[in-house]
Amino acid sequence: MDIQLKRGLLDVCVLTAIKNEDSYGYKIIKDVKPYVEMSESTLYTILKRLEMAKMLTVRTEEYDGRLRKYYHITRAGLGRIEDFKEEWSEVMSIYQFVMQEERKQ
C-alpha cells in the first residue's frame, strides 16, 4: 500500500479511537488492533504528528504511581475525520472502477 495513503488511514484510525473519550497509548493500540496492526513506535509517531497539527491535545495524569499521557481530540481532529469520510467515497469509486476493469479482462 502506498505509504502516504497508509499514513492518512492510520491517522484517522487513531483520531477515531479517541473521538468519544480521551485515551492513552496502550488502549489506543488495543482499540485499533481488530482493524489494523500498529506498533507502539508507529503509534507514538502518529500521536506526535497529530499533536503538532493541533488535531489532538495531551495531558499527563498519575495512574498507579506512574505518569500516563492522555490524548484528546480537537475540532481540527474531528474535522479530519469528516474530511476522510467525504474523501473515502471518492476512493471507493476509484476502487470500483479498477475492479470493474479487471473483471472485463
C-alpha positions as a LaTeX table, in Angstrom:
\begin{tabular}{lrrr}
\hline
Residue & $x$ (\AA) & $y$ (\AA) & $z$ (\AA) \\
\hline
Met1 & 0.00 & 0.00 & 0.00 \\
Asp2 & 1.20 & 3.50 & $-0.78$ \\
Ile3 & 2.91 & 4.90 & 2.33 \\
Gln4 & 1.13 & 8.27 & 2.15 \\
Leu5 & $-2.27$ & 6.60 & 1.86 \\
Lys6 & $-1.49$ & 4.28 & 4.75 \\
Arg7 & $-0.25$ & 7.19 & 6.86 \\
Gly8 & $-3.52$ & 9.04 & 6.31 \\
Leu9 & $-5.56$ & 5.95 & 7.14 \\
Leu10 & $-3.64$ & 5.34 & 10.36 \\
Asp11 & $-4.04$ & 8.98 & 11.40 \\
Val12 & $-7.81$ & 8.70 & 11.01 \\
Cys13 & $-7.87$ & 5.39 & 12.91 \\
Val14 & $-6.07$ & 6.98 & 15.86 \\
Leu15 & $-8.34$ & 10.03 & 15.82 \\
Thr16 & $-11.40$ & 7.79 & 15.71 \\
Ala17 & $-10.10$ & 5.77 & 18.67 \\
Ile18 & $-10.10$ & 8.92 & 20.82 \\
Lys19 & $-13.17$ & 10.55 & 19.28 \\
Asn20 & $-15.61$ & 9.62 & 22.05 \\
Glu21 & $-13.28$ & 9.67 & 25.05 \\
Asp22 & $-9.74$ & 10.62 & 25.94 \\
Ser23 & $-7.38$ & 7.69 & 25.76 \\
Tyr24 & $-3.76$ & 6.61 & 26.23 \\
Gly25 & $-1.26$ & 4.73 & 24.09 \\
Tyr26 & $-1.82$ & 1.12 & 25.11 \\
Lys27 & $-5.62$ & 1.47 & 24.95 \\
Ile28 & $-5.46$ & 3.11 & 21.52 \\
Ile29 & $-3.38$ & 0.21 & 20.19 \\
Lys30 & $-5.86$ & $-2.25$ & 21.71 \\
Asp31 & $-8.85$ & $-0.39$ & 20.23 \\
Val32 & $-7.48$ & $-0.29$ & 16.67 \\
Lys33 & $-5.99$ & $-3.82$ & 16.73 \\
Pro34 & $-9.13$ & $-5.54$ & 15.32 \\
Tyr35 & $-8.83$ & $-3.30$ & 12.25 \\
Val36 & $-5.13$ & $-2.62$ & 11.76 \\
Glu37 & $-1.87$ & $-3.80$ & 13.29 \\
Met38 & 0.10 & $-0.94$ & 14.79 \\
Ser39 & 3.33 & $-0.96$ & 16.78 \\
Glu40 & 3.96 & 1.35 & 19.72 \\
Ser41 & 6.66 & 3.22 & 17.81 \\
Thr42 & 4.26 & 3.81 & 14.91 \\
Leu43 & 1.52 & 4.98 & 17.26 \\
Tyr44 & 3.72 & 7.46 & 19.11 \\
Thr45 & 4.98 & 8.89 & 15.82 \\
Ile46 & 1.37 & 9.37 & 14.72 \\
Leu47 & 0.35 & 10.91 & 18.05 \\
Lys48 & 3.24 & 13.39 & 17.88 \\
Arg49 & 2.34 & 14.33 & 14.28 \\
Leu50 & $-1.34$ & 14.80 & 15.21 \\
Glu51 & $-0.38$ & 16.91 & 18.21 \\
Met52 & 1.86 & 19.12 & 16.03 \\
Ala53 & $-1.05$ & 19.51 & 13.59 \\
Lys54 & $-3.29$ & 20.54 & 16.51 \\
Met55 & $-5.65$ & 17.62 & 15.88 \\
Leu56 & $-5.23$ & 16.45 & 19.46 \\
Thr57 & $-4.04$ & 17.71 & 22.80 \\
Val58 & $-2.14$ & 15.86 & 25.52 \\
Arg59 & $-2.41$ & 15.91 & 29.29 \\
Thr60 & $-0.47$ & 13.90 & 31.83 \\
Glu61 & $-2.07$ & 12.24 & 34.86 \\
Glu62 & $-0.78$ & 9.92 & 37.51 \\
Tyr63 & $-2.13$ & 6.37 & 37.30 \\
Asp64 & $-0.98$ & 3.63 & 39.70 \\
Gly65 & 2.02 & 5.72 & 40.70 \\
Arg66 & 3.13 & 6.35 & 37.11 \\
Leu67 & 2.54 & 9.22 & 34.74 \\
Arg68 & 0.28 & 8.44 & 31.82 \\
Lys69 & $-0.37$ & 10.66 & 28.79 \\
Tyr70 & $-3.99$ & 11.05 & 27.77 \\
Tyr71 & $-4.90$ & 12.25 & 24.29 \\
His72 & $-7.94$ & 14.41 & 23.50 \\
Ile73 & $-9.29$ & 15.10 & 20.02 \\
Thr74 & $-9.72$ & 18.75 & 18.96 \\
Arg75 & $-12.10$ & 20.35 & 16.48 \\
Ala76 & $-9.38$ & 20.05 & 13.84 \\
Gly77 & $-9.16$ & 16.32 & 14.56 \\
Leu78 & $-12.91$ & 15.91 & 14.29 \\
Gly79 & $-12.77$ & 17.85 & 11.04 \\
Arg80 & $-10.11$ & 15.48 & 9.71 \\
Ile81 & $-12.41$ & 12.51 & 10.37 \\
Glu82 & $-15.24$ & 14.26 & 8.50 \\
Asp83 & $-12.91$ & 15.12 & 5.60 \\
Phe84 & $-11.84$ & 11.48 & 5.46 \\
Lys85 & $-15.45$ & 10.32 & 5.22 \\
Glu86 & $-16.01$ & 12.62 & 2.25 \\
Glu87 & $-12.74$ & 11.56 & 0.59 \\
Trp88 & $-13.45$ & 7.88 & 1.13 \\
Ser89 & $-16.44$ & 7.86 & $-1.21$ \\
Glu90 & $-14.10$ & 9.02 & $-3.99$ \\
Val91 & $-11.57$ & 6.32 & $-3.10$ \\
Met92 & $-14.33$ & 3.69 & $-3.20$ \\
Ser93 & $-15.45$ & 4.93 & $-6.63$ \\
Ile94 & $-11.89$ & 4.53 & $-7.92$ \\
Tyr95 & $-11.68$ & 1.05 & $-6.38$ \\
Gln96 & $-14.95$ & 0.01 & $-8.02$ \\
Phe97 & $-13.70$ & 1.30 & $-11.39$ \\
Val98 & $-10.44$ & $-0.63$ & $-11.07$ \\
Met99 & $-12.24$ & $-3.83$ & $-10.08$ \\
Gln100 & $-14.73$ & $-3.42$ & $-12.93$ \\
Glu101 & $-11.86$ & $-3.11$ & $-15.43$ \\
Glu102 & $-10.25$ & $-6.29$ & $-14.06$ \\
Arg103 & $-13.49$ & $-8.26$ & $-14.48$ \\
Lys104 & $-13.63$ & $-7.22$ & $-18.14$ \\
Gln105 & $-10.26$ & $-8.78$ & $-18.90$ \\
\hline
\end{tabular}
